[in-house]
Amino acid sequence: MKNRLRSGARKVFRLEPVLFISLFSVLLLALLLQIRGARQSIGTVRQNHWNLVRNVRVRVGTGKNASWKKVTLPETIGNLPGGTTVTVSFRLQSDGSSMLFLNPVYSPVDIYADDKLIYSYGTQGTWPSYMPDPPTGAFSVKLPAHRDEHLLHVELVYTSPKSRSSLVLHSMVTGSGDAVLRYLFERYGYSWVSSLLFIIAGIIMCGLSLFYITFERHGLRLALPGLLIVLAGMWEFSENTMSVYLMHRPVLLYILGFTGMYAMLLPLIVFVQKFTKMEGSLFLSVLRWILEAAVLGSLFLQLAGVVPFTRSLYLFHVLLPAVLILIAVYMLYLGIRKKNRPAIAMFLAILVLAVAAVLELLNYYFVFTERNSILFQNGLQLFCLIILVFGCVEVRRNMELRYRNLELAHDIEMLEQSVEIQKERGRVLTAYESEIRRQRHDLRHHLRYLRQLLQDGKDKEAAAYIESLDQAIPAGTVTRYCENSMVNAVISYYAALAHSDQIRMEVSVRIPAVNPHISDAHLCVILGNLLENAEEACRRMTEGEQWVRLRTKVHGELLFISMDNSCGG
């Protein structure tokens, strides 16, 4: 088992640079695409057979006091009571094949062309009852041809959301279906692909953690930033207008988007605890409990129809940046006061994310860019790149430590086997020495008897007696098979066992006294295991000759060992 672990660890060390570079490249590509998408959303989109709707007029309310005013999209109309009617009017050319792209935000809308209703979105009963307003939509409506020389008059009648006091009017585009799709990809496609890459990268990290855990139990830590990346990618994907337009599942994306945003810091806190070895930290545990309660509470209140995600969002606007700032300060404290080196590395990553969260909060209220989550998502991607580096370094360090421990355990095991061999050799030597002391004790009696035979002229009897004494003297305990004394001791021990079991043993070994590339302990364990297995196979034989043949040869700096033995069946 240990050999398999060592072999597997070596394979991981060889594969890790490739896996790390591949994963890092995926995340870096996602970040670059996200930045490109941000630039596209901030700047102007290159026109390609589509037209932005211009000369838009807006009227709030339906009473006599309601008046029209000209606006430039995108536009946010604030201070609206829930359910207020907002009418958007404009004129355009249409040949009967043009599509109008709309992106209503939590508001029902009826679309009229020349005073005729052509499409309705978000009518009552088309979304779950636990949602006070329909989810954000993204769709295209086919416009009829305008009559004669007149332009087509289009009116959009919105009902302002009940869950917020403002109505967001995004830019509208007309053109063919392909042109609308090209427009969406130019504006949202880069961040959409980025979100998919982010989800893929997170899944890869979770898979790598299962691969690492085979060799190192701390490899599971890599799954925590992987889960964070998956949740962040899920949030980004669900909020992307292109996802809504292509999937036609706005309710599902609504749930996934908010859940991903609310819950993504939970695996982060657990990862921080494990990475800094502060699992018992009460401070981090309290932050995690607060965040868990907030996530579960907001989910329960949404499903109960009490407080929608669009309102609990304001709580997380404060909670998420506050948690990140507190964690960053705590990491700095651990690094400076407690000399916790992993905490310093984590401080840098958390600081990037905390700054991005604060900037995103400012963007929500002061509107630096039309896309509300772009700044935080960019910061999150940069944070994940930093975490990936530190996470892989930490896992590799633990695996190297684990590998060294396995090597040390293996060395101890071999030394223990060598000690057992030496103990057995000592027992054999003790038995032989006891026999020699006994025979030395009797030697005086033998000499007296021989002297008497010689004095009596009984030379033949004396010679026969001497021959019998010679056969009774025990043989040497260790036979010299090669220049290495420890190897001689091991082979002699197993040769004696083979002789006692009537196993014929042939030995032809050439091993130097000193071997620079392998210790004597390792060599003795290897030879001992080979001889023990060979003799054990011979003992299981029920018929036929039992024999063992051991040969070694030195060629250059290589030692070749050949072991043959008889066996049954």
Coordinates of C-alpha atoms in Angstrom, one line a residue:
M1 CA 0.0 0.0 0.0
K2 CA 2.8 2.4 0.9
N3 CA 4.6 1.6 -2.3
R4 CA 1.4 2.4 -4.3
L5 CA 1.1 5.7 -2.4
R6 CA 4.7 6.7 -3.1
S7 CA 4.2 5.8 -6.8
G8 CA 1.0 7.7 -7.0
A9 CA 2.6 10.7 -5.2
R10 CA 5.4 10.8 -7.8
K11 CA 2.8 10.7 -10.6
V12 CA 1.0 13.6 -9.0
F13 CA 4.3 15.6 -8.8
R14 CA 4.8 15.0 -12.5
L15 CA 1.3 15.9 -13.5
E16 CA 0.8 18.8 -11.1
P17 CA 2.7 21.5 -13.2
V18 CA 0.6 20.6 -16.2
L19 CA -2.7 20.6 -14.3
F20 CA -1.8 23.9 -12.5
I21 CA -0.8 25.7 -15.6
S22 CA -3.9 24.5 -17.5
L23 CA -6.2 25.6 -14.6
F24 CA -4.4 28.9 -14.2
S25 CA -4.7 29.5 -17.9
V26 CA -8.5 28.9 -17.8
L27 CA -9.0 31.3 -15.0
L28 CA -6.8 33.9 -16.5
L29 CA -8.6 33.6 -19.8
A30 CA -11.9 34.0 -17.9
L31 CA -10.6 37.2 -16.3
L32 CA -9.4 38.6 -19.6
L33 CA -12.8 37.9 -21.2
Q34 CA -14.5 39.5 -18.3
I35 CA -12.4 42.7 -18.6
R36 CA -13.1 42.7 -22.3
G37 CA -16.8 42.4 -21.6
A38 CA -16.6 45.3 -19.1
R39 CA -14.9 47.5 -21.7
Q40 CA -17.6 46.6 -24.2
S41 CA -20.4 47.4 -21.7
I42 CA -18.8 50.7 -20.7
G43 CA -18.0 51.8 -24.2
T44 CA -20.0 51.9 -27.4
V45 CA -20.9 48.7 -29.3
R46 CA -19.8 48.5 -32.9
Q47 CA -23.0 48.4 -35.0
N48 CA -23.5 45.5 -37.3
H49 CA -26.9 45.6 -39.0
W50 CA -28.7 46.6 -35.8
N51 CA -30.0 49.9 -34.6
L52 CA -30.3 51.3 -31.1
V53 CA -33.7 52.7 -30.3
R54 CA -33.5 56.5 -30.1
N55 CA -35.9 59.5 -29.6
V56 CA -37.6 57.7 -26.7
R57 CA -40.3 59.4 -24.7
V58 CA -41.4 58.3 -21.2
R59 CA -44.6 59.0 -19.3
V60 CA -45.0 58.1 -15.6
G61 CA -48.6 57.4 -14.6
T62 CA -51.8 57.6 -16.6
G63 CA -53.7 60.6 -15.1
K64 CA -54.1 64.0 -16.5
N65 CA -51.0 65.3 -14.7
A66 CA -48.9 62.6 -16.4
S67 CA -46.6 64.2 -19.0
W68 CA -44.2 63.0 -21.6
K69 CA -40.5 63.6 -21.4
K70 CA -37.6 62.7 -23.7
V71 CA -34.9 60.3 -22.3
T72 CA -31.8 58.6 -23.5
L73 CA -31.6 54.9 -22.7
P74 CA -30.4 53.3 -20.5
E75 CA -32.5 55.2 -17.9
T76 CA -33.5 54.6 -14.3
I77 CA -36.8 56.2 -13.0
G78 CA -36.8 56.4 -9.2
N79 CA -39.2 57.1 -6.4
L80 CA -42.0 55.0 -7.9
P81 CA -44.6 53.3 -5.8
G82 CA -45.0 49.7 -6.6
G83 CA -47.4 49.0 -9.5
T84 CA -47.0 52.4 -11.2
T85 CA -47.6 52.5 -14.9
V86 CA -44.7 53.7 -17.0
T87 CA -45.2 54.2 -20.7
V88 CA -42.3 54.2 -23.2
S89 CA -43.0 55.5 -26.7
F90 CA -40.9 55.7 -29.9
R91 CA -41.2 55.4 -33.6
L92 CA -39.1 53.3 -36.0
Q93 CA -39.0 51.8 -39.5
S94 CA -40.0 48.2 -39.9
D95 CA -40.3 46.0 -43.0
G96 CA -42.1 43.2 -41.2
S97 CA -38.9 41.2 -40.5
S98 CA -37.3 43.4 -37.8
M99 CA -37.0 42.2 -34.2
L100 CA -37.2 44.4 -31.1
F101 CA -34.9 43.3 -28.2
L102 CA -36.1 44.1 -24.7
N103 CA -34.6 43.5 -21.3
P104 CA -37.2 44.3 -18.6
V105 CA -36.0 44.2 -15.0
Y106 CA -38.5 42.8 -12.5
S107 CA -41.4 44.5 -14.3
P108 CA -44.3 43.3 -16.5
V109 CA -44.5 44.9 -19.9
D110 CA -47.1 45.0 -22.7
I111 CA -45.8 45.8 -26.2
Y112 CA -48.1 47.7 -28.6
A113 CA -47.4 48.4 -32.3
D114 CA -49.7 51.0 -33.8
D115 CA -52.0 50.6 -30.8
K116 CA -52.2 46.8 -31.2
L117 CA -51.0 44.5 -28.5
I118 CA -48.3 42.2 -30.0
Y119 CA -46.6 40.7 -26.9
S120 CA -46.9 40.6 -23.1
Y121 CA -44.2 39.6 -20.6
G122 CA -44.6 39.0 -16.9
T123 CA -48.4 38.7 -16.8
Q124 CA -49.8 37.5 -13.5
G125 CA -49.6 33.7 -13.2
T126 CA -46.6 33.3 -15.5
W127 CA -44.1 33.3 -12.5
P128 CA -44.2 31.6 -9.1
S129 CA -46.4 33.0 -6.4
Y130 CA -43.5 33.4 -4.0
M131 CA -42.2 36.2 -6.3
P132 CA -43.9 39.6 -6.1
D133 CA -42.5 40.6 -9.5
P134 CA -41.5 38.6 -12.6
P135 CA -37.8 37.9 -13.0
T136 CA -35.6 39.9 -15.3
G137 CA -36.3 38.9 -18.9
A138 CA -34.4 39.1 -22.2
F139 CA -36.3 38.4 -25.4
S140 CA -37.0 39.6 -29.0
V141 CA -40.4 40.5 -30.4
K142 CA -41.1 40.5 -34.1
L143 CA -42.4 43.9 -35.3
P144 CA -45.1 44.3 -37.9
A145 CA -44.4 46.4 -41.0
H146 CA -45.3 50.0 -40.8
R147 CA -48.1 51.4 -42.9
D148 CA -47.4 53.4 -46.0
E149 CA -45.0 56.2 -45.4
H150 CA -45.7 56.4 -41.7
L151 CA -43.2 55.0 -39.1
L152 CA -44.3 52.2 -36.8
H153 CA -45.4 53.6 -33.5
V154 CA -44.3 51.4 -30.6
E155 CA -45.4 51.7 -27.0
L156 CA -44.2 49.7 -24.1
V157 CA -46.4 49.8 -21.0
Y158 CA -44.4 48.8 -17.9
T159 CA -45.7 48.2 -14.4
S160 CA -43.0 49.2 -11.9
P161 CA -41.8 46.5 -9.5
K162 CA -43.4 46.0 -6.1
S163 CA -40.2 44.9 -4.5
R164 CA -38.2 48.1 -5.3
S165 CA -38.9 51.8 -5.8
S166 CA -37.3 52.3 -9.2
L167 CA -37.8 51.1 -12.8
V168 CA -34.7 50.3 -15.0
L169 CA -35.0 50.9 -18.7
H170 CA -32.2 49.2 -20.6
S171 CA -31.1 50.0 -24.1
M172 CA -33.3 48.5 -26.8
V173 CA -32.1 47.2 -30.2
T174 CA -33.9 46.5 -33.5
G175 CA -32.7 44.4 -36.4
S176 CA -32.8 40.8 -37.6
G177 CA -32.6 37.9 -35.2
D178 CA -29.0 37.3 -36.1
A179 CA -28.2 41.0 -35.7
V180 CA -29.7 41.0 -32.3
L181 CA -27.7 38.0 -31.3
R182 CA -24.5 39.6 -32.6
Y183 CA -25.3 42.7 -30.5
L184 CA -25.8 40.6 -27.4
F185 CA -22.5 38.8 -27.9
E186 CA -20.6 42.0 -28.5
R187 CA -22.0 43.4 -25.3
Y188 CA -22.4 40.4 -23.0
G189 CA -20.7 37.5 -24.8
Y190 CA -17.2 37.9 -23.4
S191 CA -18.4 37.8 -19.8
W192 CA -20.8 35.0 -20.7
V193 CA -18.0 32.8 -21.9
S194 CA -16.0 33.9 -18.9
S195 CA -18.7 32.7 -16.6
L196 CA -18.7 29.3 -18.3
L197 CA -14.9 29.0 -18.0
F198 CA -15.2 29.9 -14.4
I199 CA -17.7 27.2 -13.7
I200 CA -15.5 24.7 -15.6
A201 CA -12.4 25.8 -13.6
G202 CA -14.3 25.4 -10.3
I203 CA -15.5 21.9 -11.3
I204 CA -11.9 21.0 -12.3
M205 CA -10.6 22.2 -8.9
C206 CA -13.2 20.1 -7.1
G207 CA -12.2 17.1 -9.3
L208 CA -8.6 17.7 -8.5
S209 CA -9.3 17.7 -4.8
L210 CA -10.8 14.2 -5.1
F211 CA -7.7 13.2 -7.0
Y212 CA -5.4 14.7 -4.4
I213 CA -7.2 13.2 -1.5
T214 CA -6.2 9.8 -2.6
F215 CA -2.7 10.6 -1.6
E216 CA -3.2 13.5 0.9
R217 CA -6.2 14.0 3.2
H218 CA -5.7 17.8 3.1
G219 CA -6.3 17.7 -0.7
L220 CA -10.0 18.2 0.1
R221 CA -9.1 21.9 0.9
L222 CA -8.8 22.5 -2.9
A223 CA -12.5 21.7 -3.2
L224 CA -13.4 24.8 -1.1
P225 CA -12.0 27.4 -3.5
G226 CA -13.3 25.3 -6.3
L227 CA -16.8 25.5 -4.9
L228 CA -16.4 29.2 -4.4
I229 CA -15.5 29.6 -8.1
V230 CA -18.5 27.5 -9.2
L231 CA -20.9 29.6 -7.1
A232 CA -19.3 32.8 -8.5
G233 CA -19.5 31.5 -12.0
M234 CA -23.1 30.5 -11.4
W235 CA -23.9 34.0 -10.2
E236 CA -22.2 35.6 -13.2
F237 CA -23.8 33.2 -15.6
S238 CA -27.3 33.7 -14.2
E239 CA -27.1 37.5 -14.2
N240 CA -25.8 37.6 -17.8
T241 CA -28.4 38.9 -20.2
M242 CA -27.2 36.5 -22.9
S243 CA -28.0 33.5 -20.6
V244 CA -31.5 34.8 -20.0
Y245 CA -32.0 35.4 -23.8
L246 CA -30.7 31.9 -24.8
M247 CA -32.1 29.7 -22.0
H248 CA -35.6 31.2 -21.7
R249 CA -35.6 30.1 -18.0
P250 CA -35.7 33.4 -16.1
V251 CA -37.1 32.0 -12.9
L252 CA -34.3 29.3 -12.7
L253 CA -31.6 31.9 -13.4
Y254 CA -33.1 34.2 -10.8
I255 CA -32.9 31.6 -8.1
L256 CA -29.4 30.4 -9.1
G257 CA -28.0 33.9 -9.4
F258 CA -29.0 35.1 -6.0
T259 CA -28.2 31.8 -4.3
G260 CA -24.7 31.8 -5.9
M261 CA -24.1 35.4 -4.8
Y262 CA -25.3 35.0 -1.2
A263 CA -23.6 31.6 -0.5
M264 CA -20.3 32.0 -2.2
L265 CA -18.5 33.3 0.9
L266 CA -19.4 30.3 3.0
P267 CA -16.8 28.0 1.3
L268 CA -14.4 30.9 1.5
I269 CA -14.6 31.2 5.3
V270 CA -14.1 27.4 5.7
F271 CA -11.2 27.5 3.3
V272 CA -9.6 30.4 5.3
Q273 CA -10.0 28.4 8.5
K274 CA -8.3 25.3 7.1
F275 CA -5.7 27.1 5.1
T276 CA -4.5 29.1 8.2
K277 CA -5.1 26.1 10.5
M278 CA -7.6 28.2 12.5
E279 CA -10.5 25.7 12.5
G280 CA -11.1 26.5 16.2
S281 CA -11.2 30.2 15.7
L282 CA -14.3 31.6 17.4
F283 CA -14.2 34.8 15.4
L284 CA -14.2 33.0 12.0
S285 CA -16.9 30.6 13.2
V286 CA -19.2 33.4 14.3
L287 CA -18.8 35.1 10.9
R288 CA -19.7 31.8 9.2
W289 CA -22.7 31.3 11.5
I290 CA -24.0 34.8 10.7
L291 CA -23.5 34.3 7.0
E292 CA -25.2 30.9 7.1
A293 CA -28.2 32.3 9.0
A294 CA -28.5 35.1 6.5
V295 CA -28.3 32.8 3.5
L296 CA -30.8 30.3 4.9
G297 CA -33.1 33.1 6.2
S298 CA -33.2 34.9 2.8
L299 CA -33.9 31.7 1.0
F300 CA -36.7 30.8 3.4
L301 CA -38.2 34.3 3.2
Q302 CA -38.1 34.2 -0.6
L303 CA -39.7 30.8 -0.9
A304 CA -42.4 31.9 1.7
G305 CA -43.2 35.0 -0.4
V306 CA -42.4 37.3 2.5
V307 CA -39.1 39.0 1.4
P308 CA -37.9 38.6 -2.2
F309 CA -34.2 38.3 -3.1
T310 CA -34.4 41.8 -4.6
R311 CA -35.0 43.2 -1.1
S312 CA -32.7 41.0 0.9
L313 CA -30.0 42.0 -1.6
Y314 CA -29.6 45.3 0.4
L315 CA -28.7 43.3 3.5
F316 CA -26.0 41.4 1.6
H317 CA -24.8 44.7 0.1
V318 CA -23.6 45.5 3.6
L319 CA -23.0 42.0 5.0
L320 CA -20.6 40.7 2.3
P321 CA -18.2 43.7 2.2
A322 CA -18.3 43.8 6.0
V323 CA -17.4 40.1 6.3
L324 CA -14.6 40.4 3.8
I325 CA -13.1 43.5 5.6
L326 CA -13.3 41.7 9.0
I327 CA -11.6 38.6 7.6
A328 CA -8.9 40.7 6.0
V329 CA -8.2 42.5 9.3
Y330 CA -8.2 39.2 11.2
M331 CA -5.7 37.7 8.7
L332 CA -3.4 40.7 9.1
Y333 CA -3.6 40.3 12.9
L334 CA -2.8 36.6 12.7
G335 CA 0.1 37.2 10.3
I336 CA 1.7 40.0 12.4
R337 CA 1.0 39.0 15.9
K338 CA 0.7 35.2 15.6
K339 CA 3.4 34.8 12.9
N340 CA 0.9 32.8 10.8
R341 CA 2.5 32.8 7.3
P342 CA -0.5 31.4 5.5
A343 CA -2.6 34.2 7.0
I344 CA -0.4 36.8 5.3
A345 CA -1.0 35.1 1.9
M346 CA -4.7 35.0 2.6
F347 CA -4.8 38.6 3.7
L348 CA -3.5 39.7 0.2
A349 CA -6.3 37.6 -1.5
I350 CA -9.1 38.7 0.8
L351 CA -7.9 42.4 0.5
V352 CA -8.4 42.2 -3.3
L353 CA -11.9 40.8 -2.9
A354 CA -12.8 43.3 -0.1
V355 CA -11.8 46.3 -2.3
A356 CA -13.8 44.9 -5.2
A357 CA -16.8 44.4 -3.0
V358 CA -16.6 48.0 -1.8
L359 CA -16.2 49.3 -5.3
E360 CA -19.2 47.3 -6.4
L361 CA -21.3 48.7 -3.6
L362 CA -20.4 52.2 -4.7
N363 CA -21.1 51.3 -8.3
Y364 CA -24.6 50.1 -7.4
Y365 CA -25.6 53.5 -6.0
F366 CA -23.5 55.9 -8.1
V367 CA -23.5 53.8 -11.4
F368 CA -20.0 53.8 -12.9
T369 CA -21.1 51.1 -15.3
E370 CA -24.4 49.7 -16.5
R371 CA -23.6 46.2 -15.3
N372 CA -24.0 46.1 -11.5
S373 CA -21.9 43.1 -10.7
I374 CA -19.0 43.5 -13.1
L375 CA -16.5 45.1 -10.6
F376 CA -17.0 42.5 -7.9
Q377 CA -16.8 39.7 -10.4
N378 CA -13.5 40.9 -11.8
G379 CA -12.2 41.2 -8.3
L380 CA -13.5 37.7 -7.5
Q381 CA -11.7 36.3 -10.5
L382 CA -8.4 37.9 -9.5
F383 CA -9.0 36.6 -6.0
C384 CA -9.5 33.1 -7.3
L385 CA -6.3 33.3 -9.3
I386 CA -4.4 34.2 -6.1
I387 CA -6.2 31.5 -4.1
L388 CA -5.4 28.9 -6.9
V389 CA -1.7 29.7 -6.6
F390 CA -1.6 29.6 -2.8
G391 CA -4.0 26.6 -2.7
C392 CA -1.9 24.5 -5.0
V393 CA 1.3 25.5 -3.2
E394 CA -0.2 24.4 0.1
V395 CA -1.5 21.1 -1.2
R396 CA 1.9 20.4 -2.8
R397 CA 3.7 21.2 0.4
N398 CA 1.4 18.8 2.3
M399 CA 1.9 16.1 -0.3
E400 CA 5.7 16.5 -0.1
L401 CA 5.5 16.2 3.6
R402 CA 3.3 13.2 3.3
Y403 CA 5.7 11.7 0.8
R404 CA 8.7 12.2 3.1
N405 CA 6.7 10.6 5.9
L406 CA 6.0 7.6 3.8
E407 CA 9.7 7.3 2.9
L408 CA 10.6 7.6 6.5
A409 CA 8.1 4.9 7.5
H410 CA 9.5 2.7 4.7
D411 CA 13.0 3.2 6.0
I412 CA 11.9 2.4 9.6
E413 CA 10.1 -0.7 8.3
M414 CA 13.3 -1.9 6.5
L415 CA 15.4 -1.2 9.6
E416 CA 13.0 -3.1 11.7
Q417 CA 13.3 -6.1 9.4
S418 CA 17.1 -5.7 9.5
V419 CA 17.0 -5.7 13.3
E420 CA 14.9 -8.8 13.3
I421 CA 17.4 -10.6 11.0
Q422 CA 20.2 -9.5 13.4
K423 CA 18.3 -10.7 16.4
E424 CA 17.8 -14.1 14.7
R425 CA 21.4 -14.2 13.8
G426 CA 22.2 -13.4 17.5
R427 CA 20.0 -16.3 18.6
V428 CA 21.8 -18.7 16.3
L429 CA 25.2 -17.4 17.5
T430 CA 24.1 -17.9 21.1
A431 CA 23.1 -21.4 20.4
Y432 CA 26.4 -22.2 18.7
E433 CA 28.4 -20.6 21.5
S434 CA 26.5 -22.6 24.1
E435 CA 27.4 -25.8 22.2
I436 CA 31.0 -24.8 22.0
R437 CA 31.2 -24.1 25.7
R438 CA 29.7 -27.5 26.4
Q439 CA 32.2 -29.2 24.1
R440 CA 35.1 -27.2 25.6
H441 CA 34.0 -28.4 29.0
D442 CA 34.3 -32.0 27.8
L443 CA 37.5 -31.4 25.9
R444 CA 39.7 -32.2 29.0
H445 CA 38.0 -35.5 29.3
H446 CA 38.6 -36.3 25.6
L447 CA 42.3 -35.3 25.9
R448 CA 42.8 -37.5 28.9
Y449 CA 41.2 -40.4 27.2
L450 CA 43.3 -39.9 24.0
R451 CA 46.5 -39.7 26.1
Q452 CA 45.6 -43.0 27.7
L453 CA 45.0 -44.6 24.3
L454 CA 48.4 -43.4 23.0
Q455 CA 50.2 -44.5 26.1
D456 CA 48.6 -48.0 25.6
G457 CA 49.8 -48.0 22.0
K458 CA 46.2 -48.1 20.6
D459 CA 46.9 -45.7 17.7
K460 CA 43.9 -46.9 15.6
E461 CA 41.4 -46.4 18.4
A462 CA 42.9 -42.9 19.0
A463 CA 42.6 -41.9 15.4
A464 CA 39.0 -43.1 15.3
Y465 CA 38.2 -41.2 18.4
I466 CA 39.8 -38.0 17.0
E467 CA 37.6 -38.4 13.8
S468 CA 34.5 -38.6 15.9
L469 CA 35.4 -35.5 17.8
D470 CA 36.1 -33.6 14.5
Q471 CA 32.6 -34.4 13.3
A472 CA 31.1 -33.2 16.5
I473 CA 32.7 -29.7 16.3
P474 CA 30.0 -27.2 15.1
A475 CA 30.6 -25.4 11.8
G476 CA 31.1 -21.7 11.5
T477 CA 28.0 -19.6 12.0
V478 CA 28.5 -17.4 9.0
T479 CA 29.7 -18.5 5.6
R480 CA 31.5 -16.0 3.4
Y481 CA 29.5 -15.7 0.2
C482 CA 30.7 -12.2 -0.8
E483 CA 32.7 -9.2 0.5
N484 CA 29.7 -7.8 2.3
S485 CA 29.5 -9.1 5.9
M486 CA 25.9 -8.2 6.5
V487 CA 24.8 -9.9 3.3
N488 CA 26.8 -13.0 4.3
A489 CA 25.0 -13.0 7.7
V490 CA 21.5 -12.8 6.0
I491 CA 22.3 -15.5 3.4
S492 CA 23.9 -17.8 6.1
Y493 CA 20.8 -17.5 8.3
Y494 CA 18.4 -18.5 5.5
A495 CA 20.9 -21.2 4.3
A496 CA 20.7 -22.7 7.7
L497 CA 16.9 -22.7 7.6
A498 CA 16.9 -24.2 4.2
H499 CA 19.3 -27.0 5.4
S500 CA 17.1 -27.8 8.3
D501 CA 14.1 -28.1 5.9
Q502 CA 16.1 -30.2 3.4
I503 CA 15.9 -27.5 0.8
R504 CA 18.8 -27.4 -1.6
M505 CA 20.3 -24.0 -1.8
E506 CA 22.6 -22.6 -4.5
V507 CA 24.3 -19.3 -3.9
S508 CA 26.5 -17.3 -6.3
V509 CA 26.7 -13.7 -5.2
R510 CA 29.1 -10.8 -5.9
I511 CA 28.3 -7.9 -3.7
P512 CA 31.0 -5.3 -2.7
A513 CA 31.6 -4.4 0.9
V514 CA 30.5 -0.9 0.3
N515 CA 27.6 0.1 -2.0
P516 CA 27.2 3.9 -2.5
H517 CA 23.7 3.8 -4.1
I518 CA 21.9 1.5 -1.6
S519 CA 22.4 1.0 2.1
D520 CA 23.3 -2.4 3.6
A521 CA 20.0 -2.3 5.6
H522 CA 17.9 -1.9 2.4
L523 CA 20.0 -4.6 0.6
C524 CA 19.6 -7.1 3.5
V525 CA 15.8 -6.5 3.6
I526 CA 15.5 -7.1 -0.2
L527 CA 17.6 -10.3 -0.1
G528 CA 15.8 -11.4 3.1
N529 CA 12.4 -11.0 1.6
L530 CA 13.4 -12.8 -1.6
L531 CA 14.9 -15.8 0.3
E532 CA 12.0 -15.9 2.7
N533 CA 9.4 -16.0 -0.1
A534 CA 11.4 -18.6 -2.0
E535 CA 11.8 -21.0 1.0
E536 CA 8.2 -20.5 1.9
A537 CA 7.2 -21.5 -1.7
C538 CA 9.4 -24.6 -1.3
R539 CA 7.8 -25.6 2.0
R540 CA 4.3 -25.6 0.4
M541 CA 5.4 -28.2 -2.1
T542 CA 4.0 -31.7 -1.5
E543 CA 6.2 -33.5 -4.0
G544 CA 9.4 -33.0 -6.1
E545 CA 12.8 -31.6 -5.2
Q546 CA 12.9 -28.4 -3.2
W547 CA 15.6 -25.9 -4.3
V548 CA 16.5 -22.3 -4.2
R549 CA 19.0 -20.5 -6.4
L550 CA 20.2 -17.0 -5.7
R551 CA 22.6 -15.1 -8.0
T552 CA 23.8 -11.6 -8.2
K553 CA 26.0 -9.6 -10.5
V554 CA 27.4 -6.1 -10.5
H555 CA 27.6 -4.3 -13.8
G556 CA 28.9 -0.8 -13.6
E557 CA 26.8 1.0 -10.9
L558 CA 23.9 -1.5 -11.3
L559 CA 23.3 -4.6 -9.1
F560 CA 21.4 -7.4 -10.7
I561 CA 19.6 -9.9 -8.5
S562 CA 18.2 -13.2 -9.8
M563 CA 16.1 -15.5 -7.6
D564 CA 14.8 -18.9 -8.8
N565 CA 13.0 -21.5 -6.7
S566 CA 10.9 -24.6 -7.1
C567 CA 7.2 -24.4 -6.3
G568 CA 4.1 -26.5 -6.3
G569 CA 1.4 -26.4 -8.9

